[in-house]
PDB file of C-alpha atoms in Angstrom:
ATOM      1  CA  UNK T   1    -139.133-143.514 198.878  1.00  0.00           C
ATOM      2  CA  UNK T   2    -139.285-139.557 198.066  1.00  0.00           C
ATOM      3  CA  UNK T   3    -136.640-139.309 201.402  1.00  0.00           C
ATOM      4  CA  UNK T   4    -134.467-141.652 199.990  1.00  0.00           C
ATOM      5  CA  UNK T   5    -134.878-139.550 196.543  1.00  0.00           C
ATOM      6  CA  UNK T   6    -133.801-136.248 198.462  1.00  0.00           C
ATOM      7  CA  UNK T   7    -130.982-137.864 200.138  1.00  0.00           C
ATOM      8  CA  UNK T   8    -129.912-138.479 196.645  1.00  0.00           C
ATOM      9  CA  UNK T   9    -130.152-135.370 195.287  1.00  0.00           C
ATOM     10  CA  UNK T  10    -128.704-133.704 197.943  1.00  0.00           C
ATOM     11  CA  UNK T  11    -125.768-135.944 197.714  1.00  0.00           C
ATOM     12  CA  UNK T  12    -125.527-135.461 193.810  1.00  0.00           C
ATOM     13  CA  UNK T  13    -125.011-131.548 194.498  1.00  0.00           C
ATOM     14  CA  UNK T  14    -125.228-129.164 191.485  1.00  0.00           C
ATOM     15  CA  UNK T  15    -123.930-130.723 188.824  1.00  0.00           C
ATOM     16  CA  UNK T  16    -120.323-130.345 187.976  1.00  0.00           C
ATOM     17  CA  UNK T  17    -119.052-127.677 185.478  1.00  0.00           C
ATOM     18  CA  UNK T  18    -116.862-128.536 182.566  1.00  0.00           C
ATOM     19  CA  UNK T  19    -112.854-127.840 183.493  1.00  0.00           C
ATOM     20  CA  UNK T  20    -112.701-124.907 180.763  1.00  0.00           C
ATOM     21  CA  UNK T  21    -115.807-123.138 182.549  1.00  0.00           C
ATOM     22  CA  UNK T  22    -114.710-123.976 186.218  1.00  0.00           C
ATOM     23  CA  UNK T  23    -111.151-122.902 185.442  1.00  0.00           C
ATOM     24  CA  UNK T  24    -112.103-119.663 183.601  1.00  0.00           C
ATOM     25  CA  UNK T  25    -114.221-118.706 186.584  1.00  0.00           C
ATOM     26  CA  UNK T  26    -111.516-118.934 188.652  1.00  0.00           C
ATOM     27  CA  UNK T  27    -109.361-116.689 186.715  1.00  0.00           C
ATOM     28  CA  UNK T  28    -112.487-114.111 186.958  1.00  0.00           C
ATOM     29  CA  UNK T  29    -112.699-114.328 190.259  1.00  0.00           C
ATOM     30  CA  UNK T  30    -108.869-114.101 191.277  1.00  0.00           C
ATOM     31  CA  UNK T  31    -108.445-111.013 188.605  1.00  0.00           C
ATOM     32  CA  UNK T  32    -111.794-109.129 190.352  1.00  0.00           C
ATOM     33  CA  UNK T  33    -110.786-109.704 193.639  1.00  0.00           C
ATOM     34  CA  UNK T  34    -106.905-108.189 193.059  1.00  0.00           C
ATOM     35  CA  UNK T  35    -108.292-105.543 191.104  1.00  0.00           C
ATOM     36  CA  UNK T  36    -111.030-104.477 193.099  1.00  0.00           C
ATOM     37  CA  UNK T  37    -110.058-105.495 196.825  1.00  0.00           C
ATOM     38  CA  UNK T  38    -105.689-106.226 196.649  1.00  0.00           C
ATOM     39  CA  UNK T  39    -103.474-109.049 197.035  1.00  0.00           C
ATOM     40  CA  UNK T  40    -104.556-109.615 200.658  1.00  0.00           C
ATOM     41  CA  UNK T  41    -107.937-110.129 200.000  1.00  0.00           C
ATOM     42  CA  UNK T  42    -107.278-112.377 196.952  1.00  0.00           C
ATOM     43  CA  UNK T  43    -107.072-115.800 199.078  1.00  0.00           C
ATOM     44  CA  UNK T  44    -108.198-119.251 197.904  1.00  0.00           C
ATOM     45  CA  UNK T  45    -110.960-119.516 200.123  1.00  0.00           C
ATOM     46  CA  UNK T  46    -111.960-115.689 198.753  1.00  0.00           C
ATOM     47  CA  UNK T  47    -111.260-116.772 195.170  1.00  0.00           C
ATOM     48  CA  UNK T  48    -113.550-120.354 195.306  1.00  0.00           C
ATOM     49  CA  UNK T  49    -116.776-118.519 197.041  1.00  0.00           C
ATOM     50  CA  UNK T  50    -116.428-115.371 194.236  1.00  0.00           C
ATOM     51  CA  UNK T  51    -116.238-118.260 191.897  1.00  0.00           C
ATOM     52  CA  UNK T  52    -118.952-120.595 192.900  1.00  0.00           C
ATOM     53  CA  UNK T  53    -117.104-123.278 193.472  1.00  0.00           C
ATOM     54  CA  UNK T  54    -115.673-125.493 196.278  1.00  0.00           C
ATOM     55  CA  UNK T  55    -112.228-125.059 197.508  1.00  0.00           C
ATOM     56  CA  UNK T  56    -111.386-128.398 196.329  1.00  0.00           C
ATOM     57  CA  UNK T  57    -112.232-127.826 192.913  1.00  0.00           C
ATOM     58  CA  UNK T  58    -110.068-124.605 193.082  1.00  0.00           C
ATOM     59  CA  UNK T  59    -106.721-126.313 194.212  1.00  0.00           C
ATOM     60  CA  UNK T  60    -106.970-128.360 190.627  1.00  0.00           C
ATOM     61  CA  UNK T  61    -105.917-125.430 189.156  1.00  0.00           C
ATOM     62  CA  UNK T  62    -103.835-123.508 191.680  1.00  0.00           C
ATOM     63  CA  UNK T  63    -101.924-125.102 195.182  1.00  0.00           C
ATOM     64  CA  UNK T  64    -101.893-121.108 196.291  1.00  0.00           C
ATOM     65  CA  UNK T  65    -102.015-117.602 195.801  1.00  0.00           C
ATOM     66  CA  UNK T  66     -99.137-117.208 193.577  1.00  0.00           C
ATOM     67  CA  UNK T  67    -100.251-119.880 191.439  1.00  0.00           C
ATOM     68  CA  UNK T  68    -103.831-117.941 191.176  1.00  0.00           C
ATOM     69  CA  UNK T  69    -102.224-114.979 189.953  1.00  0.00           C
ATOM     70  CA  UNK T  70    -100.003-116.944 187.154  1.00  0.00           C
ATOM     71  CA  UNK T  71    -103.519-118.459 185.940  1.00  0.00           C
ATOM     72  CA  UNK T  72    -104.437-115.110 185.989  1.00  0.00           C
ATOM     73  CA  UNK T  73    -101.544-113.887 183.460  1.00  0.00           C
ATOM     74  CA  UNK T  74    -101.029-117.150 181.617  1.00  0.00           C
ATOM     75  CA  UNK T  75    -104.716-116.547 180.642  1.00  0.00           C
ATOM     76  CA  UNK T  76    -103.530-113.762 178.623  1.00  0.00           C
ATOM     77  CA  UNK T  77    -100.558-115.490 177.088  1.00  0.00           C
ATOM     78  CA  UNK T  78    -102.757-118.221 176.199  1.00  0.00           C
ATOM     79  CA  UNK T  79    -104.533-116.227 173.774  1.00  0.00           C
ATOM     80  CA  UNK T  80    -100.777-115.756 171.429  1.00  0.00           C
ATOM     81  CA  UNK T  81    -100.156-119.318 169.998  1.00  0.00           C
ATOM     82  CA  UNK T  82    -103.565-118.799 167.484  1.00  0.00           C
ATOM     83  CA  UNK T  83    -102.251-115.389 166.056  1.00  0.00           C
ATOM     84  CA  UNK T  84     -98.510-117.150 165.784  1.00  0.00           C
ATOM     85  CA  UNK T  85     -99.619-120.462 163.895  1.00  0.00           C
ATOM     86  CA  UNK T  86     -98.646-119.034 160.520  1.00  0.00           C
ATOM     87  CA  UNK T  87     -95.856-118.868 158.866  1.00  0.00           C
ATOM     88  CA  UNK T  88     -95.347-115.740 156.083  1.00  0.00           C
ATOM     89  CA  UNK T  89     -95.063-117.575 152.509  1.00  0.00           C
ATOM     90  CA  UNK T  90     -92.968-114.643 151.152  1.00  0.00           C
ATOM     91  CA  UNK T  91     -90.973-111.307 152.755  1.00  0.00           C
ATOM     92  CA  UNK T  92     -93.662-109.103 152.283  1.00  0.00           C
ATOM     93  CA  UNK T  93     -95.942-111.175 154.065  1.00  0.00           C
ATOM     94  CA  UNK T  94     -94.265-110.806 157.424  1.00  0.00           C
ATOM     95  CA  UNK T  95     -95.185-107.388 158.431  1.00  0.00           C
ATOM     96  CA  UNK T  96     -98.848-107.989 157.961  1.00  0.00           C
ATOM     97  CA  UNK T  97     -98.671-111.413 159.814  1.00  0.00           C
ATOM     98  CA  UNK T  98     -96.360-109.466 162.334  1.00  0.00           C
ATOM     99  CA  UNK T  99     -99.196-106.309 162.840  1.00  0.00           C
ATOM    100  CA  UNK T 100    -101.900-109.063 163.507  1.00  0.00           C
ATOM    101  CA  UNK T 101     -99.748-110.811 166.553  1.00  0.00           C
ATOM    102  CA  UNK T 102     -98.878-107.348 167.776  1.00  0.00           C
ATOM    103  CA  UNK T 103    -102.643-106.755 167.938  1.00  0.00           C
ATOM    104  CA  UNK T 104    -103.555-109.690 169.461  1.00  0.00           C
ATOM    105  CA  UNK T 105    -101.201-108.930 172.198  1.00  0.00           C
ATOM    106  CA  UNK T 106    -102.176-105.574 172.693  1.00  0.00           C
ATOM    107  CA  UNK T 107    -105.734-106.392 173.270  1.00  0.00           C
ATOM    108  CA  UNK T 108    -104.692-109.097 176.005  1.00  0.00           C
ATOM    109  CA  UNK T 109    -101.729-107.170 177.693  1.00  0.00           C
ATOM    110  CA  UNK T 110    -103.483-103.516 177.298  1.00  0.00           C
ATOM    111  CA  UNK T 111    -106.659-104.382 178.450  1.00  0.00           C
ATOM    112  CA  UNK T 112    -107.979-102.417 181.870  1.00  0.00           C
ATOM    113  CA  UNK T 113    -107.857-105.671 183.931  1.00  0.00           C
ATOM    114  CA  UNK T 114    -104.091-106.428 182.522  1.00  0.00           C
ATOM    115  CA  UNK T 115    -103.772-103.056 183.230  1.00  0.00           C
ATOM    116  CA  UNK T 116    -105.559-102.426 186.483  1.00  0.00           C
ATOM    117  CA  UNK T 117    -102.783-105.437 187.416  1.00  0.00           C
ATOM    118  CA  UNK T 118     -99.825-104.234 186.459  1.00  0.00           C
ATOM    119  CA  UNK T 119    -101.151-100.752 188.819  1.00  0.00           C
ATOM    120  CA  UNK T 120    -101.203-102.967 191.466  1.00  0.00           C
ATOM    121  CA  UNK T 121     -97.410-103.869 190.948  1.00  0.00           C
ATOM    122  CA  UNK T 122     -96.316-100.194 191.123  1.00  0.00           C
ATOM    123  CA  UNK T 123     -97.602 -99.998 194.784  1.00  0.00           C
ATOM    124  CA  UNK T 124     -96.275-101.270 197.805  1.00  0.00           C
ATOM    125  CA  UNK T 125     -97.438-104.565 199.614  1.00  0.00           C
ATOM    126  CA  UNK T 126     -96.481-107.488 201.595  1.00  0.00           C
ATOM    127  CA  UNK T 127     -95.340-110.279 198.710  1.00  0.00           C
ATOM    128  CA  UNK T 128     -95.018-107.680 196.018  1.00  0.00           C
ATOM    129  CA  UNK T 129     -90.969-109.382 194.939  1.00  0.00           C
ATOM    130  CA  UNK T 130     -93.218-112.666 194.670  1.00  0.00           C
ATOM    131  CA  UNK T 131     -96.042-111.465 192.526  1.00  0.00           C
ATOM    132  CA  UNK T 132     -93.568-109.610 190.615  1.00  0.00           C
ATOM    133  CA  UNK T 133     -91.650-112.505 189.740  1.00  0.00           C
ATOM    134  CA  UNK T 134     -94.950-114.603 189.180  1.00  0.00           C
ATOM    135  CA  UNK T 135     -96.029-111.779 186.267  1.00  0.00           C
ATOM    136  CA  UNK T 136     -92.694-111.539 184.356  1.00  0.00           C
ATOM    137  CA  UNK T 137     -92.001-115.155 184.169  1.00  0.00           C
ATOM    138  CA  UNK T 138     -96.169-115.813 183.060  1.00  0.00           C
ATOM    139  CA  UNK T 139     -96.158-113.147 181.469  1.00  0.00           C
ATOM    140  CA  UNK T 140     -93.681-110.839 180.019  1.00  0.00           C
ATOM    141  CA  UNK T 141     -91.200-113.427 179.691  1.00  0.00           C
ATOM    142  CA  UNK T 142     -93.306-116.132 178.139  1.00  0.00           C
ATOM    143  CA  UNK T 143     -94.979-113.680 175.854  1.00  0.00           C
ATOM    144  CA  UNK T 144     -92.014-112.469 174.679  1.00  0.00           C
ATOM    145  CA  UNK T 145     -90.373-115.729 174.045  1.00  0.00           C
ATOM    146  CA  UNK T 146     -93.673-116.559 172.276  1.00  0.00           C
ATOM    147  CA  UNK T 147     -92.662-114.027 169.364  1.00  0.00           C
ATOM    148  CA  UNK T 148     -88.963-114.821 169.340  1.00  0.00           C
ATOM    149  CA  UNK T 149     -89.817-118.411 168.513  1.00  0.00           C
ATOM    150  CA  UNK T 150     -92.262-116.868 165.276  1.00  0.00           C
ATOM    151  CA  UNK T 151     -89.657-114.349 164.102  1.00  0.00           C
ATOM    152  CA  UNK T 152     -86.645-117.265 164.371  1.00  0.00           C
ATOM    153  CA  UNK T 153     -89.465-119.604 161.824  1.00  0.00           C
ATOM    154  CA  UNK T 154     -89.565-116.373 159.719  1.00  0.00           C
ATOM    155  CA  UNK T 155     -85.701-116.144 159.550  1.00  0.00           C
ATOM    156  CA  UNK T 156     -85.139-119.718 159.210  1.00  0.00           C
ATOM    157  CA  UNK T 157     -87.810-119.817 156.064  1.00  0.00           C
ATOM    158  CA  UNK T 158     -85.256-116.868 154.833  1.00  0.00           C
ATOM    159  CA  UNK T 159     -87.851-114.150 154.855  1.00  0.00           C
ATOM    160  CA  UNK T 160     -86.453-111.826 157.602  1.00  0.00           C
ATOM    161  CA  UNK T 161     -82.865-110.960 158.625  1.00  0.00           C
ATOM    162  CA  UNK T 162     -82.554-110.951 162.250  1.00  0.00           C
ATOM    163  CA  UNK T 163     -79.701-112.379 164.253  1.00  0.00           C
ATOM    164  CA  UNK T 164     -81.430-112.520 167.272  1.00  0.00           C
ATOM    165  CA  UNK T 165     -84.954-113.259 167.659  1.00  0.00           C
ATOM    166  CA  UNK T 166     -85.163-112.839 170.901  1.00  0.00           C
ATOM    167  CA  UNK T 167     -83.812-109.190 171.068  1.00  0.00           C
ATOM    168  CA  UNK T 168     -86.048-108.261 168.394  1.00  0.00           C
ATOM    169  CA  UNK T 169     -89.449-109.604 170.202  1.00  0.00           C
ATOM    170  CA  UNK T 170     -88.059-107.630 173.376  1.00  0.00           C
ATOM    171  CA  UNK T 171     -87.522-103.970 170.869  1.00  0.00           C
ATOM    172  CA  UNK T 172     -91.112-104.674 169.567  1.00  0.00           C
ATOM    173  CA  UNK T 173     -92.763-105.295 172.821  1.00  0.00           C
ATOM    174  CA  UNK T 174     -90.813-102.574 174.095  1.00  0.00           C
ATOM    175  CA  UNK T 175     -91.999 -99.873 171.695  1.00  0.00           C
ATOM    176  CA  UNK T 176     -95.584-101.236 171.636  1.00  0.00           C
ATOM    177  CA  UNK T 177     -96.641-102.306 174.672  1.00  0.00           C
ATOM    178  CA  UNK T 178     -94.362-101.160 177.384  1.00  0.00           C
ATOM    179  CA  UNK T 179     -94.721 -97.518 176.600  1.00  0.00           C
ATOM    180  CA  UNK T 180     -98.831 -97.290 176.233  1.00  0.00           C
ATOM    181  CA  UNK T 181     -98.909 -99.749 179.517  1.00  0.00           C
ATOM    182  CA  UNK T 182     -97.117 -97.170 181.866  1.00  0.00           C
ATOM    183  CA  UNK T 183     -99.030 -94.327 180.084  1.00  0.00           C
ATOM    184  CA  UNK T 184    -102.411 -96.052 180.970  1.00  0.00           C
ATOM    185  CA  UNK T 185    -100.904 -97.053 184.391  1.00  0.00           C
ATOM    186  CA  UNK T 186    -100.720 -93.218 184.567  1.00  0.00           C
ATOM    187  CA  UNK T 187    -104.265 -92.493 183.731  1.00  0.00           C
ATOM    188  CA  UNK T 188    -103.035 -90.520 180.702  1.00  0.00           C
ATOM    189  CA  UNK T 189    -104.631 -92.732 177.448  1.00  0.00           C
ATOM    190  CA  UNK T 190    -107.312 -95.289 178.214  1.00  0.00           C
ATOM    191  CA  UNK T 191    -106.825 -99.234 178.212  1.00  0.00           C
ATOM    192  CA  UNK T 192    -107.442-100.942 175.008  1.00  0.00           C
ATOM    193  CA  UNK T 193    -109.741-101.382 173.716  1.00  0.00           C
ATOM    194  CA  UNK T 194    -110.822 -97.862 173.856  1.00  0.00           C
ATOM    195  CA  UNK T 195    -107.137 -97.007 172.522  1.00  0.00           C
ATOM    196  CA  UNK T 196    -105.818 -98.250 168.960  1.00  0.00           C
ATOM    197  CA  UNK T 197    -102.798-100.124 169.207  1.00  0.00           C
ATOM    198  CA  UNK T 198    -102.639-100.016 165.534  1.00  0.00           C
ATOM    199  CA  UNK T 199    -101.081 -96.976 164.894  1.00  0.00           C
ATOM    200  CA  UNK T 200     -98.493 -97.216 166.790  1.00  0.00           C
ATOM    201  CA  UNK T 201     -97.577-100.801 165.822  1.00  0.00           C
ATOM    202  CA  UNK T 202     -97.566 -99.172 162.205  1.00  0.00           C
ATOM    203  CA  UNK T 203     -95.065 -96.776 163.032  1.00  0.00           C
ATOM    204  CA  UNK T 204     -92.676 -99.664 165.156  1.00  0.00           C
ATOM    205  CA  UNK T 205     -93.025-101.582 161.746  1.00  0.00           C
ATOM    206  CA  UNK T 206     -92.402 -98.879 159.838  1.00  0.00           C
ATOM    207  CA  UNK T 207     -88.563 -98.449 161.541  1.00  0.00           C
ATOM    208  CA  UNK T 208     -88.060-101.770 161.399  1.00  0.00           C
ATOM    209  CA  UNK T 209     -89.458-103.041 158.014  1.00  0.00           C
ATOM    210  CA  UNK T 210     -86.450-101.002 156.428  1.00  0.00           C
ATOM    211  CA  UNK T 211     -83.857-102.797 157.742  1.00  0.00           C
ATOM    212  CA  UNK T 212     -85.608-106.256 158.279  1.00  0.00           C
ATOM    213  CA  UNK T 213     -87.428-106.567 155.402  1.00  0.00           C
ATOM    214  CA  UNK T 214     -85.901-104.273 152.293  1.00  0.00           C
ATOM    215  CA  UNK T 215     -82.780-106.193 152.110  1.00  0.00           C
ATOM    216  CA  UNK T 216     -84.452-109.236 151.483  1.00  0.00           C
ATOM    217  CA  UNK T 217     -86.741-108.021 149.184  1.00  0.00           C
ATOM    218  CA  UNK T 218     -83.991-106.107 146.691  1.00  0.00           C
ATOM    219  CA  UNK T 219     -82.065-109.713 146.874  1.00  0.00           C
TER     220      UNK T 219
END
């Protein structure tokens, strides 16, 4: 009888994490093993044992590498949509609204492991055209588009004056994130959190509230 009840056991296994858990450890695992050992080393078979997990389990959130480095950047674009859900009730309630998404960007997307990542793109590797492509479509594209779609609501509830959302989301980003990323790339100013995004966001809003904002206000 206690054989039988080992056999079972055994069998069972350890039991099975939930899919957020599992599929967050896998992101950990892929993003450690880039950062800390390159895109060779980053394999699915690398990426399941750093995880604890079986193989299996692993190709139910990625079929390959490439895949395991999108889950890697989605996971940061995954964390917009909460900072986006509302909507400014007035014009002078879209810059503040606006400062809080650009923060919670700039902690994802200026963090040392996005970061450390984007390091590994400025060197040369076998695959680099793929991974590149893999980032800026999970990544800078779709976090990009993410804002255009909140500054087109703010427009169409009348409280901003842009033509093109789109544009816009690609100036901001460009002034607050692409600028501090190559610096910290660089070594010159830390990742965030150690360095405040806010200030500078200030100062992007600053030039922009003027001719956003002010006209909408003095109507």
């Amino acid at each position: 009888m206690q054989e039988a009840d080992d056999k079972t056991m055994r069998g069972r296994g350890r039991p099975a994490r939930p899919s957020g858990e599992a599929r967050q450890a896998a992101v950990q695992a892929a993003t450690w093993l880039l950062l800390h050992e390159g895109y060779a080393a980053t394999t699915m078979e690398a990426v399941a044992r750093h995880a604890g997990m079986a193989k299996k389990s692993l190709y139910q959130y990625a079929a390959n590498r490439e895949e395991l480095v999108a889950l890697v950047v989605r996971d940061w674009t995954d964390a917009f949509p909460p900072a986006m859900v509302q909507d400014a009730a007035r014009p002078d309630e879209v810059l503040p609204l606006l400062k809080d998404i650009l923060l919670a960007m700039a902690a994802r997307v200026l963090s040392a492991d996005a970061v450390g990542l984007f390091r590994l793109l400025c060197t040369d590797f076998p695959a680099r055209a793929d991974l590149l492509a893999v980032y800026q479509r999970n990544g800078i594209e779709r976090g990009t588009a993410m804002l255009a779609g909140w500054l087109r609501r703010q427009a169409a509830h009348g409280h901003l004056q842009v033509a093109d959302g789109l544009e816009l989301a690609r100036l901001l980003l460009a002034m607050v994130i692409a600028e501090p990323l190559r610096q910290m790339a660089l070594g010159i100013i830390p990742a965030a959190p150690e360095w405040d995004a806010g200030t500078r966001i200030d100062a992007a809003l600053r030039l922009l509230g003027g001719q956003l904002i002010r006209p909408i206000l003095q109507a």
